[in-house]
Amino acid sequence: MFALAAALLFVLALIFEIAGVAVGSVVTVTTLALAGLLCVALHLMGVGAGWSLKR
């Protein structure tokens, strides 16, 4: 799930970079890229993988 969110954030960052768009001073290409990297890190850690300790 985090991998999908990361891909979406990277696509948005790419579109913003190509179009030269920034939504205010908070949402920029850098913030979207960093949020995407955070999602990739969470995905690689196994967060949200869907496994459980059911017996």
XYZ file of N, CA and C in Angstrom:
165
model
N 0.825 -1.185 0.000
C 0.000 0.000 0.000
C 0.874 1.257 0.000
N 1.955 1.224 0.780
C 2.837 2.389 0.814
C 3.576 2.561 -0.506
N 3.833 1.464 -1.208
C 4.499 1.557 -2.510
C 3.606 2.269 -3.517
N 2.316 2.002 -3.467
C 1.373 2.677 -4.352
C 1.300 4.166 -4.032
N 1.269 4.498 -2.748
C 1.252 5.908 -2.347
C 2.537 6.614 -2.776
N 3.663 5.923 -2.655
C 4.941 6.506 -3.067
C 4.958 6.762 -4.567
N 4.474 5.809 -5.348
C 4.428 5.990 -6.800
C 3.550 7.173 -7.176
N 2.417 7.307 -6.515
C 1.523 8.435 -6.777
C 2.182 9.768 -6.422
N 2.870 9.810 -5.289
C 3.561 11.043 -4.895
C 4.676 11.389 -5.867
N 5.413 10.390 -6.345
C 6.476 10.643 -7.314
C 5.909 11.131 -8.643
N 4.771 10.594 -9.061
C 4.136 11.055 -10.298
C 3.681 12.501 -10.144
N 3.090 12.821 -9.018
C 2.679 14.215 -8.771
C 3.882 15.151 -8.758
N 4.964 14.729 -8.131
C 6.172 15.558 -8.094
C 6.722 15.769 -9.503
N 6.688 14.725 -10.324
C 7.167 14.856 -11.696
C 6.295 15.813 -12.499
N 4.995 15.695 -12.357
C 4.077 16.591 -13.064
C 4.272 18.026 -12.604
N 4.415 18.240 -11.304
C 4.648 19.597 -10.781
C 5.955 20.161 -11.312
N 6.995 19.312 -11.401
C 8.297 19.770 -11.895
C 8.223 20.150 -13.369
N 7.560 19.311 -14.160
C 7.450 19.585 -15.591
C 6.610 20.834 -15.842
N 5.516 20.978 -15.108
C 4.619 22.118 -15.314
C 5.104 23.376 -14.611
N 6.048 23.230 -13.688
C 6.525 24.395 -12.943
C 5.499 24.921 -11.955
N 4.732 24.012 -11.388
C 3.648 24.379 -10.476
C 4.084 24.164 -9.036
N 3.670 25.061 -8.162
C 3.845 24.879 -6.720
C 2.548 25.308 -6.045
N 2.043 24.474 -5.166
C 0.808 24.791 -4.450
C 1.194 25.471 -3.144
N 1.234 26.786 -3.162
C 1.641 27.519 -1.979
C 3.122 27.323 -1.707
N 3.526 27.607 -0.489
C 4.933 27.444 -0.127
C 5.179 26.123 0.601
N 4.122 25.369 0.852
C 4.257 24.132 1.611
C 4.387 22.925 0.684
N 3.504 22.810 -0.293
C 3.518 21.658 -1.197
C 4.347 22.010 -2.425
N 5.582 21.530 -2.437
C 6.483 21.752 -3.569
C 6.954 20.401 -4.087
N 7.772 20.427 -5.108
C 8.312 19.181 -5.661
C 9.154 18.463 -4.614
N 9.902 19.233 -3.837
C 10.761 18.632 -2.810
C 9.940 17.941 -1.731
N 8.860 18.572 -1.300
C 8.033 17.944 -0.254
C 7.372 16.676 -0.761
N 6.911 16.691 -1.996
C 6.305 15.484 -2.554
C 7.333 14.372 -2.704
N 8.544 14.726 -3.124
C 9.599 13.713 -3.274
C 9.982 13.135 -1.909
N 10.083 13.973 -0.903
C 10.419 13.475 0.430
C 9.305 12.605 1.008
N 8.061 12.979 0.761
C 6.945 12.151 1.218
C 6.957 10.801 0.493
N 7.306 10.813 -0.789
C 7.422 9.560 -1.536
C 8.527 8.680 -0.997
N 9.669 9.289 -0.665
C 10.763 8.518 -0.079
C 10.388 7.944 1.285
N 9.624 8.689 2.065
C 9.144 8.178 3.352
C 8.253 6.966 3.142
N 7.362 7.031 2.155
C 6.494 5.887 1.871
C 7.294 4.683 1.393
N 8.327 4.915 0.597
C 9.180 3.808 0.150
C 9.889 3.182 1.338
N 10.389 4.013 2.245
C 11.070 3.492 3.434
C 10.114 2.674 4.297
N 8.898 3.150 4.476
C 7.910 2.403 5.257
C 7.566 1.080 4.571
N 7.461 1.113 3.257
C 7.170 -0.113 2.511
C 8.299 -1.130 2.672
N 9.536 -0.666 2.589
C 10.679 -1.574 2.730
C 10.818 -2.112 4.150
N 10.321 -1.361 5.132
C 10.343 -1.847 6.516
C 9.273 -2.905 6.757
N 8.308 -2.976 5.858
C 7.250 -3.970 6.013
C 5.995 -3.428 6.658
N 5.923 -2.136 6.874
C 4.729 -1.533 7.472
C 3.593 -1.624 6.454
N 2.454 -2.077 6.889
C 1.298 -2.192 6.003
C 1.359 -3.372 5.064
N 2.177 -4.351 5.377
C 2.336 -5.505 4.484
C 1.131 -6.443 4.560
N 0.374 -6.382 5.628
C -0.818 -7.190 5.722
C -0.640 -8.511 6.446
N 0.517 -8.796 6.994
C 0.695 -10.052 7.726
C 0.220 -9.870 9.163
N -0.135 -10.950 9.778
C -0.594 -10.899 11.161
C -0.122 -12.151 11.898
N -0.351 -12.179 13.203
C 0.078 -13.304 14.030
C -1.089 -14.238 14.354
N -2.023 -14.391 13.417
C -3.163 -15.286 13.644
C -2.693 -16.727 13.653
N -3.340 -17.539 14.492
C -2.974 -18.949 14.598
C -4.045 -19.824 14.013
